[in-house]
PDB file of N, CA and C in Angstrom:
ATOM      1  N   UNK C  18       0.839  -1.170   0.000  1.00  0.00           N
ATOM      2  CA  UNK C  18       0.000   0.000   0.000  1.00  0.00           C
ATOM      3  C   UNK C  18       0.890   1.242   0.000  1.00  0.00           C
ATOM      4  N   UNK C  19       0.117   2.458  -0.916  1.00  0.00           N
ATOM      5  CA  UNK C  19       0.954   3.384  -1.159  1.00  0.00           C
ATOM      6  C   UNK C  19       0.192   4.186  -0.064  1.00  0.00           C
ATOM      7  N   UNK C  20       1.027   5.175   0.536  1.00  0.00           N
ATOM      8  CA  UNK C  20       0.510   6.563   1.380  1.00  0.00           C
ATOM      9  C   UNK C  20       0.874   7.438   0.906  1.00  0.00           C
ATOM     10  N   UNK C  21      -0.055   8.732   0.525  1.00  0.00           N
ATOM     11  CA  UNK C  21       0.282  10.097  -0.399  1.00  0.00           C
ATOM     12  C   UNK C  21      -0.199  10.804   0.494  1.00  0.00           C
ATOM     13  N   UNK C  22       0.694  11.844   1.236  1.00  0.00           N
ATOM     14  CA  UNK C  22       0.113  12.453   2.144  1.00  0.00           C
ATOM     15  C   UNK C  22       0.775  14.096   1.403  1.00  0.00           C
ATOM     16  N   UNK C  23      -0.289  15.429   1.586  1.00  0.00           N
ATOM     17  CA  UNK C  23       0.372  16.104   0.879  1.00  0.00           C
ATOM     18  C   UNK C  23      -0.165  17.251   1.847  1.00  0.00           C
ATOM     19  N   UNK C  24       1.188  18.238   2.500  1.00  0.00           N
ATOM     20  CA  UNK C  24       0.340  19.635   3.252  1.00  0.00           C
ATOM     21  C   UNK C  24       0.701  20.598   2.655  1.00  0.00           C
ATOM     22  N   UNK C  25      -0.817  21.680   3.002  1.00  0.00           N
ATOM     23  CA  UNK C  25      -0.426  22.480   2.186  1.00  0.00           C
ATOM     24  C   UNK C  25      -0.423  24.028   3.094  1.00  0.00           C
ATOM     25  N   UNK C  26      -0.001  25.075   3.043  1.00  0.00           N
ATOM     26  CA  UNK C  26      -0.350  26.909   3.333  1.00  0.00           C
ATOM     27  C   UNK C  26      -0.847  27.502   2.552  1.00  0.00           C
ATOM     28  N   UNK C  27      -1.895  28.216   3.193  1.00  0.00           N
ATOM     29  CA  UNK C  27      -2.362  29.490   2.136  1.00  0.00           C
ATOM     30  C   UNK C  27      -1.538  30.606   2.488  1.00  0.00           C
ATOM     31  N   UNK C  28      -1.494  31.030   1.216  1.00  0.00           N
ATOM     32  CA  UNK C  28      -0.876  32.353   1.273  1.00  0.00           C
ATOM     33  C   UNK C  28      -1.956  33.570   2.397  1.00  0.00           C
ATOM     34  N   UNK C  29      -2.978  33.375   1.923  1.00  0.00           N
ATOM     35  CA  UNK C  29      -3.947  33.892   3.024  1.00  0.00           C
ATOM     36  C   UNK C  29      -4.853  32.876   3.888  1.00  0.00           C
ATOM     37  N   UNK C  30      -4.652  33.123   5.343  1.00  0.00           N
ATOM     38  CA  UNK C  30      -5.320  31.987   6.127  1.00  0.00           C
ATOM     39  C   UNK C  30      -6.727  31.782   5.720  1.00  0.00           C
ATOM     40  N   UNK C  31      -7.439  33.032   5.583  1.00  0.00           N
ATOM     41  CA  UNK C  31      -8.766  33.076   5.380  1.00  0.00           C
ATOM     42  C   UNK C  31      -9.311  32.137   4.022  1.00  0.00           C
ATOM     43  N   UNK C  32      -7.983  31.664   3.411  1.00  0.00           N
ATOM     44  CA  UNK C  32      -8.707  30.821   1.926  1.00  0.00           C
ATOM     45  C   UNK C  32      -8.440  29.469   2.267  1.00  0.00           C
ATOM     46  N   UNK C  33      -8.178  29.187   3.759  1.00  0.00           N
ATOM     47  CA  UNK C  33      -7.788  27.590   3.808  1.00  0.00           C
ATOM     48  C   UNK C  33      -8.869  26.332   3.513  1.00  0.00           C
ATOM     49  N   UNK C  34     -10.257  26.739   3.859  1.00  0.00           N
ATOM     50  CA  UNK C  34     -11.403  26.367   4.329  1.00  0.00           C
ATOM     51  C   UNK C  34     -11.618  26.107   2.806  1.00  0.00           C
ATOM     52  N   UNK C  35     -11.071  27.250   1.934  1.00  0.00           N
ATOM     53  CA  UNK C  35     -11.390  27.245   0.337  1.00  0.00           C
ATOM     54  C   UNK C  35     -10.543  26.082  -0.350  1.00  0.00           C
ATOM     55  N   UNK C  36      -9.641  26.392   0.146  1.00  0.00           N
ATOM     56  CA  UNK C  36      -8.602  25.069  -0.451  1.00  0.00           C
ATOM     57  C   UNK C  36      -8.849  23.776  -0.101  1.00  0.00           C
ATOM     58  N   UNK C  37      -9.200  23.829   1.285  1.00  0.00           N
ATOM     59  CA  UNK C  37      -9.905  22.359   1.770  1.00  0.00           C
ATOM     60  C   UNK C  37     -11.247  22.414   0.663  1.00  0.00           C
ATOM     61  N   UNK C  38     -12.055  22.772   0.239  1.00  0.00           N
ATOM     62  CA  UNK C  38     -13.345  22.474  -0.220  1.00  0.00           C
ATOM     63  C   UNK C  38     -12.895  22.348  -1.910  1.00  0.00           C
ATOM     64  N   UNK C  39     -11.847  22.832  -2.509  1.00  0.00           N
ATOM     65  CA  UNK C  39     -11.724  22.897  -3.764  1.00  0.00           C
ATOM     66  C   UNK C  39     -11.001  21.103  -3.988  1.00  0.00           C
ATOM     67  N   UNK C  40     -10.088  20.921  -3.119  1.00  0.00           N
ATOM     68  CA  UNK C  40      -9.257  19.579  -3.022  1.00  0.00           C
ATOM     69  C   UNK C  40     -10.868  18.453  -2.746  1.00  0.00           C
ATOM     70  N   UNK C  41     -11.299  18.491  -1.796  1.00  0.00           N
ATOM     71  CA  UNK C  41     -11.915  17.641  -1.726  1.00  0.00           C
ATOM     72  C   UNK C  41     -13.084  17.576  -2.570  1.00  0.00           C
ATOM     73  N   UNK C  42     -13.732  18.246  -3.584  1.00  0.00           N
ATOM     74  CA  UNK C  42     -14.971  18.565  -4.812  1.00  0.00           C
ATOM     75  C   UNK C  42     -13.775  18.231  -5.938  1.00  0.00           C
ATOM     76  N   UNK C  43     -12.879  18.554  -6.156  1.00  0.00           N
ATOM     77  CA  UNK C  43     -12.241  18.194  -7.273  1.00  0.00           C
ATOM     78  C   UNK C  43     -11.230  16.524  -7.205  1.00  0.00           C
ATOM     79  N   UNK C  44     -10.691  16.577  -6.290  1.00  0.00           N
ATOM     80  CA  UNK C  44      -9.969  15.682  -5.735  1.00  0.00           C
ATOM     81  C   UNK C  44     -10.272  14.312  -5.801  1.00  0.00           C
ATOM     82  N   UNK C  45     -11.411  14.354  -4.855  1.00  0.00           N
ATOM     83  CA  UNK C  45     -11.997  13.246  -3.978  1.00  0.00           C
ATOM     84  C   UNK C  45     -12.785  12.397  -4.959  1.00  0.00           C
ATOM     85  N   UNK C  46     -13.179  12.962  -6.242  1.00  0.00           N
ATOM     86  CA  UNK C  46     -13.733  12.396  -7.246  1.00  0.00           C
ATOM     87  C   UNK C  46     -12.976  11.282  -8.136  1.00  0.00           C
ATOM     88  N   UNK C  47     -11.647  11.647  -8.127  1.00  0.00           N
ATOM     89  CA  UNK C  47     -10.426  10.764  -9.132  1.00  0.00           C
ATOM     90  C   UNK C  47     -10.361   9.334  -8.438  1.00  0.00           C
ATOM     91  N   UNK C  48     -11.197   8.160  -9.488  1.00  0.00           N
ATOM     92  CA  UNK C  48     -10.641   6.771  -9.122  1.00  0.00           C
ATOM     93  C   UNK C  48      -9.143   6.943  -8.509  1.00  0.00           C
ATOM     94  N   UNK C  49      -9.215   5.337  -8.587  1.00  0.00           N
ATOM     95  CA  UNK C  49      -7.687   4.822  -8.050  1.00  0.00           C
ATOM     96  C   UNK C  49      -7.183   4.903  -6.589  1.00  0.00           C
ATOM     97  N   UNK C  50      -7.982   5.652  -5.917  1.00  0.00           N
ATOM     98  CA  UNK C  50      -7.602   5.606  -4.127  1.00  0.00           C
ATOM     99  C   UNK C  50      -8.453   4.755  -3.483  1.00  0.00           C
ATOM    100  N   UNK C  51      -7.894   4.252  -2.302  1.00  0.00           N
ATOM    101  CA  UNK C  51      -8.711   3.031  -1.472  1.00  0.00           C
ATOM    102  C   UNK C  51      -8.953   3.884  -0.361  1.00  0.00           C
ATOM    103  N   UNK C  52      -8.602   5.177  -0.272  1.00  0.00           N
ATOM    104  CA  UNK C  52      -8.794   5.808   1.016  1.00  0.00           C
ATOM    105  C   UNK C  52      -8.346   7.133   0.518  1.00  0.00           C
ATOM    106  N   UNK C  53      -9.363   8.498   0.778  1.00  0.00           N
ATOM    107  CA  UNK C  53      -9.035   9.579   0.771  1.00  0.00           C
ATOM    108  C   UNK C  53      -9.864  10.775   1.357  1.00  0.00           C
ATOM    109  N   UNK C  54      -8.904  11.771   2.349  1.00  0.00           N
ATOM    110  CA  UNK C  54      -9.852  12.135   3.107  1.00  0.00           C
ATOM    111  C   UNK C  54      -8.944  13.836   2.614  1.00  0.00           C
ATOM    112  N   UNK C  55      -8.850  15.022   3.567  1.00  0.00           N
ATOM    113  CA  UNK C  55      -8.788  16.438   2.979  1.00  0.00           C
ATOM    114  C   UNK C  55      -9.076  16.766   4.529  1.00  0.00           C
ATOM    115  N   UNK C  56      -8.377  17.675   5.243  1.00  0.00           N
ATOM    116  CA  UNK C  56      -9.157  18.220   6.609  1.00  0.00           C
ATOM    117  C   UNK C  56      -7.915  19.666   6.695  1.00  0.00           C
ATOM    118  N   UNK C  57      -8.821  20.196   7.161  1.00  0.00           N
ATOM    119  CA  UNK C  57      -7.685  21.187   8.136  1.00  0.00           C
ATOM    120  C   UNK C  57      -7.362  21.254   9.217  1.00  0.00           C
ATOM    121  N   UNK C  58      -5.713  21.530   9.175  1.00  0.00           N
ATOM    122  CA  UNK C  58      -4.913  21.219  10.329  1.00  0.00           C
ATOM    123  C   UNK C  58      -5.746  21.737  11.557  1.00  0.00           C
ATOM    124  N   UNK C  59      -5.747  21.180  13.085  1.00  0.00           N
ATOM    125  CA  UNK C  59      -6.348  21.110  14.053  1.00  0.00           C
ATOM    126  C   UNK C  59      -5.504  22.443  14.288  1.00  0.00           C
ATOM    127  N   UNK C  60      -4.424  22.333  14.397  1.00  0.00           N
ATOM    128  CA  UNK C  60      -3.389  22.931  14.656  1.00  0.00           C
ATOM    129  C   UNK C  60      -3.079  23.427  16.372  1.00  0.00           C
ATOM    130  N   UNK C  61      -2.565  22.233  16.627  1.00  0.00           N
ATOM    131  CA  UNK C  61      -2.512  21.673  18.224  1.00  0.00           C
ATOM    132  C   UNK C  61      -0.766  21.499  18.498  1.00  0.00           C
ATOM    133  N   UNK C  62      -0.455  21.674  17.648  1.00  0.00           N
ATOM    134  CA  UNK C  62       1.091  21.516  18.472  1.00  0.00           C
ATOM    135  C   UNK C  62       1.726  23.008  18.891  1.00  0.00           C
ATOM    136  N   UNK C  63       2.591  22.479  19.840  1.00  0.00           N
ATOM    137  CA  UNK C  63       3.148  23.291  20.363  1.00  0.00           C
ATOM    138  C   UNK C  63       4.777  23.875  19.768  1.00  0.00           C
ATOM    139  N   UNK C  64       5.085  23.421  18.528  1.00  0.00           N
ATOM    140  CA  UNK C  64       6.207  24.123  17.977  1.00  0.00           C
ATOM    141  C   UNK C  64       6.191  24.692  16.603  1.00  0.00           C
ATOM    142  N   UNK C  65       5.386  24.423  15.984  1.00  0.00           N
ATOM    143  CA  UNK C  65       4.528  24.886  14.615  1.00  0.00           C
ATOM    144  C   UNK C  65       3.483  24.603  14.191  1.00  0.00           C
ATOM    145  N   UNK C  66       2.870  25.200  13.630  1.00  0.00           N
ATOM    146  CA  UNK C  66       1.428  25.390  12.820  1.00  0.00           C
ATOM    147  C   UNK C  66       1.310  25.738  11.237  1.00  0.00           C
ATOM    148  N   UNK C  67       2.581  25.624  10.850  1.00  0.00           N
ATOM    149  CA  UNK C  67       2.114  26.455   9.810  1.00  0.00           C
ATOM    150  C   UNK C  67       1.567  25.743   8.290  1.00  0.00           C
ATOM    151  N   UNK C  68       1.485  24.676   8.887  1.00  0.00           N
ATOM    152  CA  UNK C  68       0.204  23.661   7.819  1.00  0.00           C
ATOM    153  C   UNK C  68      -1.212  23.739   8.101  1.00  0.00           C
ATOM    154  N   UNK C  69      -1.842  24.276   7.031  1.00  0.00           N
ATOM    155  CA  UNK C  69      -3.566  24.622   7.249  1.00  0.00           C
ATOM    156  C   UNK C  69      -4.322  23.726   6.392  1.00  0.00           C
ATOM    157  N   UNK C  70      -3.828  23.114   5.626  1.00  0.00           N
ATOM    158  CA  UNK C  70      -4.759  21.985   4.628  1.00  0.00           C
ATOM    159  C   UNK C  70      -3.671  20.604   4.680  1.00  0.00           C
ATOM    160  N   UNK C  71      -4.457  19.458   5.062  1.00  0.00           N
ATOM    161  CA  UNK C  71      -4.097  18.107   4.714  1.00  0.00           C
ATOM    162  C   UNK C  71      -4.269  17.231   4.071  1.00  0.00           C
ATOM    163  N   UNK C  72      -4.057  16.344   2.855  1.00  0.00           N
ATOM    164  CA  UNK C  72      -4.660  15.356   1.805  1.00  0.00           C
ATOM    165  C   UNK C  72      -3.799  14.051   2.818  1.00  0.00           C
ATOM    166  N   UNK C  73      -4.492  13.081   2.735  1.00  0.00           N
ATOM    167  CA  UNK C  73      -4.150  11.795   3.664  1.00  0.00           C
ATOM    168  C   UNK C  73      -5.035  10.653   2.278  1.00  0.00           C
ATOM    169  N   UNK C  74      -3.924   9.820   1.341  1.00  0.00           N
ATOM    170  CA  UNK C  74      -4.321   9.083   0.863  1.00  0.00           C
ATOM    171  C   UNK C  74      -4.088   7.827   0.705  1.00  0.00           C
ATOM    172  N   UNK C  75      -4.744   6.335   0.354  1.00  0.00           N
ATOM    173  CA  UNK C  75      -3.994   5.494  -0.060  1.00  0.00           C
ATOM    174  C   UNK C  75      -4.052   5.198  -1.335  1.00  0.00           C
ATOM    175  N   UNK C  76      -2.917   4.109  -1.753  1.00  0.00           N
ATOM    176  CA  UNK C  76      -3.469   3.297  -2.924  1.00  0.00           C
ATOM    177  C   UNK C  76      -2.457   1.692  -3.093  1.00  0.00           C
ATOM    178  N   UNK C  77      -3.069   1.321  -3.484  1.00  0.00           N
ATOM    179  CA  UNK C  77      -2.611   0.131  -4.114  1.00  0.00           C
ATOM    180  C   UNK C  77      -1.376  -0.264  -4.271  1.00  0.00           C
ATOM    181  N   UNK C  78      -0.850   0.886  -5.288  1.00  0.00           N
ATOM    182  CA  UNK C  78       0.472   0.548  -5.603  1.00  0.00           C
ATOM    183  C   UNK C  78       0.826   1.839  -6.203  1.00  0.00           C
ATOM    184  N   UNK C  79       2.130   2.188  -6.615  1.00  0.00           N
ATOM    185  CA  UNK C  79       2.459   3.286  -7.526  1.00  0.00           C
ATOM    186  C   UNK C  79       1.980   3.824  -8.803  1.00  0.00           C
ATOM    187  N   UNK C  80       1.314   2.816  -9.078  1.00  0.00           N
ATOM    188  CA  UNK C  80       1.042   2.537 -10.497  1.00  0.00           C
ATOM    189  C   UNK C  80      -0.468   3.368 -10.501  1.00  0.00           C
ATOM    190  N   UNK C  81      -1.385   3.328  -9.109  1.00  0.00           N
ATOM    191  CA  UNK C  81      -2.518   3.524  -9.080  1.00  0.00           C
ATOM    192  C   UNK C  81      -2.215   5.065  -8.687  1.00  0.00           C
ATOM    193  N   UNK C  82      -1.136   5.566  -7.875  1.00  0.00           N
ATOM    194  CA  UNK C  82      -0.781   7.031  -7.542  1.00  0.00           C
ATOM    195  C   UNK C  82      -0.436   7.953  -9.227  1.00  0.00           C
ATOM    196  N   UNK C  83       0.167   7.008  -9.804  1.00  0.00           N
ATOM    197  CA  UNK C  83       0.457   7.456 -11.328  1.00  0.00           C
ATOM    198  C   UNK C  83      -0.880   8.101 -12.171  1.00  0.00           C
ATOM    199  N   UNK C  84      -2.037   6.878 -12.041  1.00  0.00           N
ATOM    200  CA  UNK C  84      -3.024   7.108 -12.776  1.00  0.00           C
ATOM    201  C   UNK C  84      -3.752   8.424 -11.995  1.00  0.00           C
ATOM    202  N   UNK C  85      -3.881   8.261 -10.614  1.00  0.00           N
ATOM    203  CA  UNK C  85      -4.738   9.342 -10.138  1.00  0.00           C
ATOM    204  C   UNK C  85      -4.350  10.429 -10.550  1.00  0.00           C
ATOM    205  N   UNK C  86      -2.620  11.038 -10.852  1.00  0.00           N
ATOM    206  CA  UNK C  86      -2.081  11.947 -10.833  1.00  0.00           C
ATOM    207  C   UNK C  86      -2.436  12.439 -12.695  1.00  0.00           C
ATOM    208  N   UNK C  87      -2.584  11.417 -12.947  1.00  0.00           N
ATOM    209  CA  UNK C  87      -2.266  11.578 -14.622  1.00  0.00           C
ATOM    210  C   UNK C  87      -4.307  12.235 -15.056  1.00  0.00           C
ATOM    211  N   UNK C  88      -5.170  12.001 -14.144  1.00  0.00           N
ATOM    212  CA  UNK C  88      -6.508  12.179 -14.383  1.00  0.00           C
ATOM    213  C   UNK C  88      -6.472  13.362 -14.388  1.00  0.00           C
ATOM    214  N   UNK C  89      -6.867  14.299 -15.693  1.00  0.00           N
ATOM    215  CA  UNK C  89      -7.312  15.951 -16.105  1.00  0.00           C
ATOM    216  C   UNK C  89      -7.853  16.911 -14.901  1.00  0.00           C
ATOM    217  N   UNK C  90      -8.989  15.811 -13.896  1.00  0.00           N
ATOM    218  CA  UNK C  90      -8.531  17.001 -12.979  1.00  0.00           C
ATOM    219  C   UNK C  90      -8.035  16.932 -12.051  1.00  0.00           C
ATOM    220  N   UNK C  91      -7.108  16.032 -11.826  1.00  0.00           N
ATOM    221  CA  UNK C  91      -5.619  16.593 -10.836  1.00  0.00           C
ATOM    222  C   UNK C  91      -4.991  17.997 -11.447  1.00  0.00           C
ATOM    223  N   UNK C  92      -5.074  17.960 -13.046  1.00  0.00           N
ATOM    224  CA  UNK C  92      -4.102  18.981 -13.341  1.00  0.00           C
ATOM    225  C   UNK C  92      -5.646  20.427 -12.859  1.00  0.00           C
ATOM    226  N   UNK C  93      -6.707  20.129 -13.142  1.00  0.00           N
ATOM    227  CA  UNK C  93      -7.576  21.594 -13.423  1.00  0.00           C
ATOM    228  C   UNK C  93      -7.379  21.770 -11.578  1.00  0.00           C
ATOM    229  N   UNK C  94      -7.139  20.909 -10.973  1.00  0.00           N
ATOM    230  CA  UNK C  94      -7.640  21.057  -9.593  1.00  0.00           C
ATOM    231  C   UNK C  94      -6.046  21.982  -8.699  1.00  0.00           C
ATOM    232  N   UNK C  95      -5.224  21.272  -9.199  1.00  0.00           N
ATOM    233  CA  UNK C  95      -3.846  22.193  -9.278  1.00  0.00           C
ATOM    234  C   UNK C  95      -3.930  23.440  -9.975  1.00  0.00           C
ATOM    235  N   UNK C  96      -4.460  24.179 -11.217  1.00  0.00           N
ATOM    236  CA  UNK C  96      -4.984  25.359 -11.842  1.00  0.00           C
ATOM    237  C   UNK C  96      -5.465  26.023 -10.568  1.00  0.00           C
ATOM    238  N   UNK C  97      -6.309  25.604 -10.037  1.00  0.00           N
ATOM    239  CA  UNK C  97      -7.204  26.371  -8.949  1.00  0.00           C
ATOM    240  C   UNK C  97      -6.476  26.657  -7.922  1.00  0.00           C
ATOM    241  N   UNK C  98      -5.906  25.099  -7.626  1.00  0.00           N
ATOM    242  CA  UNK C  98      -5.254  25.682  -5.997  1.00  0.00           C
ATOM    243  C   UNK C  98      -3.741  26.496  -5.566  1.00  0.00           C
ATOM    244  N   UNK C  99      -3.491  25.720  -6.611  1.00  0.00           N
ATOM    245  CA  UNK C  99      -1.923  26.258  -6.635  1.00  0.00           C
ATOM    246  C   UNK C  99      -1.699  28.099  -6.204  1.00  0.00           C
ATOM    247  N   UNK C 100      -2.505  29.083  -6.798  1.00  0.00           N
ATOM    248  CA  UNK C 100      -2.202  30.169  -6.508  1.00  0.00           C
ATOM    249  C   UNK C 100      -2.734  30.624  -5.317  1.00  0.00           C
ATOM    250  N   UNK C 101      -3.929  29.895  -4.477  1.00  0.00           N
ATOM    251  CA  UNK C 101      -4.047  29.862  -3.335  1.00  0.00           C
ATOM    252  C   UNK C 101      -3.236  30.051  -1.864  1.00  0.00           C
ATOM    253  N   UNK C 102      -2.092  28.988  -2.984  1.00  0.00           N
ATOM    254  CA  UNK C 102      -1.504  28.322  -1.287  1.00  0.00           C
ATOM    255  C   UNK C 102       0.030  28.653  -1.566  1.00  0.00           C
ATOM    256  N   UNK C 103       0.772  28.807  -0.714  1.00  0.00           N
ATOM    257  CA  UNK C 103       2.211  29.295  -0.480  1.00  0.00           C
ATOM    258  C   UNK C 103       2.969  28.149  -0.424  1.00  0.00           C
ATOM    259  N   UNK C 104       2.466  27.124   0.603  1.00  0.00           N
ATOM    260  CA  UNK C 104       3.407  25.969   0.048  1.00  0.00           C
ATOM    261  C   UNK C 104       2.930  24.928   0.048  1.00  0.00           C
ATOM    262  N   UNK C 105       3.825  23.590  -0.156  1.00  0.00           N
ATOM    263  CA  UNK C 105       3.098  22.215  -0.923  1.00  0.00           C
ATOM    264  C   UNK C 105       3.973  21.407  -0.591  1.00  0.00           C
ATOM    265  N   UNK C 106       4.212  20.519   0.214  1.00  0.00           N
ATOM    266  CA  UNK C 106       4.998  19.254   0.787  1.00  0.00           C
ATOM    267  C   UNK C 106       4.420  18.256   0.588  1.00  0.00           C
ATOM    268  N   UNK C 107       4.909  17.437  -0.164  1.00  0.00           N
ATOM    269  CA  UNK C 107       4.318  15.761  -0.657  1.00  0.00           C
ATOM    270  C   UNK C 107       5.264  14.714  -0.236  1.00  0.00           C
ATOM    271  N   UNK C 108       4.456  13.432   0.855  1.00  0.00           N
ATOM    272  CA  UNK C 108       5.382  12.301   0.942  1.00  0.00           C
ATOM    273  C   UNK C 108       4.402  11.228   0.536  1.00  0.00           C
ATOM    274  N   UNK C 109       5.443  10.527   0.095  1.00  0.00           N
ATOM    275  CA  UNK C 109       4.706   8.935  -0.828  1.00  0.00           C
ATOM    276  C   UNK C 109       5.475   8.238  -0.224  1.00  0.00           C
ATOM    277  N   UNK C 110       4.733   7.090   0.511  1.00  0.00           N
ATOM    278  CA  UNK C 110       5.744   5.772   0.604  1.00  0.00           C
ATOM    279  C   UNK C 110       4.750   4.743   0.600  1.00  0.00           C
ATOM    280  N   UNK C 111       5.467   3.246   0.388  1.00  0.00           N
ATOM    281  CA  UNK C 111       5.016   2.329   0.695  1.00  0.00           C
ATOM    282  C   UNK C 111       4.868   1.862   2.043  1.00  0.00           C
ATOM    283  N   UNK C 112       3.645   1.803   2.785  1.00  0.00           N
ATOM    284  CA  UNK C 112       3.755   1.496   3.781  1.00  0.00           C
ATOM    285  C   UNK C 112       4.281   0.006   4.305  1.00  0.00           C
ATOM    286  N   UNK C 113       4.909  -0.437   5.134  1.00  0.00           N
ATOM    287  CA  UNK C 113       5.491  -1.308   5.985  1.00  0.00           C
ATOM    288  C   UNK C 113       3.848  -2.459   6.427  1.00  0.00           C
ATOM    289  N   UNK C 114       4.609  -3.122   6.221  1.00  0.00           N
ATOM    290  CA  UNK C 114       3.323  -4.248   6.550  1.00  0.00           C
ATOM    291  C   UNK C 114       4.335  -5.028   8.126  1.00  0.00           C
ATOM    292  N   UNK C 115       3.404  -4.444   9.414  1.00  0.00           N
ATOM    293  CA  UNK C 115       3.867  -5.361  10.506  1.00  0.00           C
ATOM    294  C   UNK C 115       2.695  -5.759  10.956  1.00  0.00           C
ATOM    295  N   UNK C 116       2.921  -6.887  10.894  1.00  0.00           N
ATOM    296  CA  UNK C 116       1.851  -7.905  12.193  1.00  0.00           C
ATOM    297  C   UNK C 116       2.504  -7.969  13.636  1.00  0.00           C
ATOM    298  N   UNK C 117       1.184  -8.076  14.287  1.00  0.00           N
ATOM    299  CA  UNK C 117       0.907  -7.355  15.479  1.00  0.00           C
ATOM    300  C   UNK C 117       1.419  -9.184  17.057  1.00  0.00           C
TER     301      UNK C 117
END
């Protein structure tokens, strides 16, 4: 299983709520994920905050992160958000399979 976790900043706080609602109406629609959710940061820690939008996804395999990425509106949904937000941190891994 793949994990695509991606945070993001608005350049203005007041459009975070916007960026959360544009990711998840545009987003949340693209086959290929077994799990995908969009929230804004709680923002509860005590040494930084400065992440206001979260994408938390899975998939299958790389192959299925490929296709989601490659679907028209990943790119229209990036058009929209991108000038929104100030920054954009993406981690992908395969998660670790441990039994318990």
């Amino acid at each position: 299983m793949i994990r695509h976790i991606v945070f993001f900043s608005a350049k203005d706080p007041a459009e975070a709520q916007r960026i959360r609602d544009e990711l998840r109406a545009r987003l949340g629609v693209i086959p290929h994920s077994d799990h995908f959710e969009v929230e804004l940061n709680a923002k509860r820690d005590g040494y930084a905050n400065d992440i206001d939008v979260v994408v938390y996804a899975e998939f299958a395999d790389f192959q299925a992160l490929a296709a989601y990425k490659a679907d028209p509106r990943y790119s229209a949904c990036t058009a929209v958000v991108k000038p929104l937000r100030e920054l954009r941190f993406a981690v992908d891994y395969e998660a670790a399979r441990i039994r318990a």
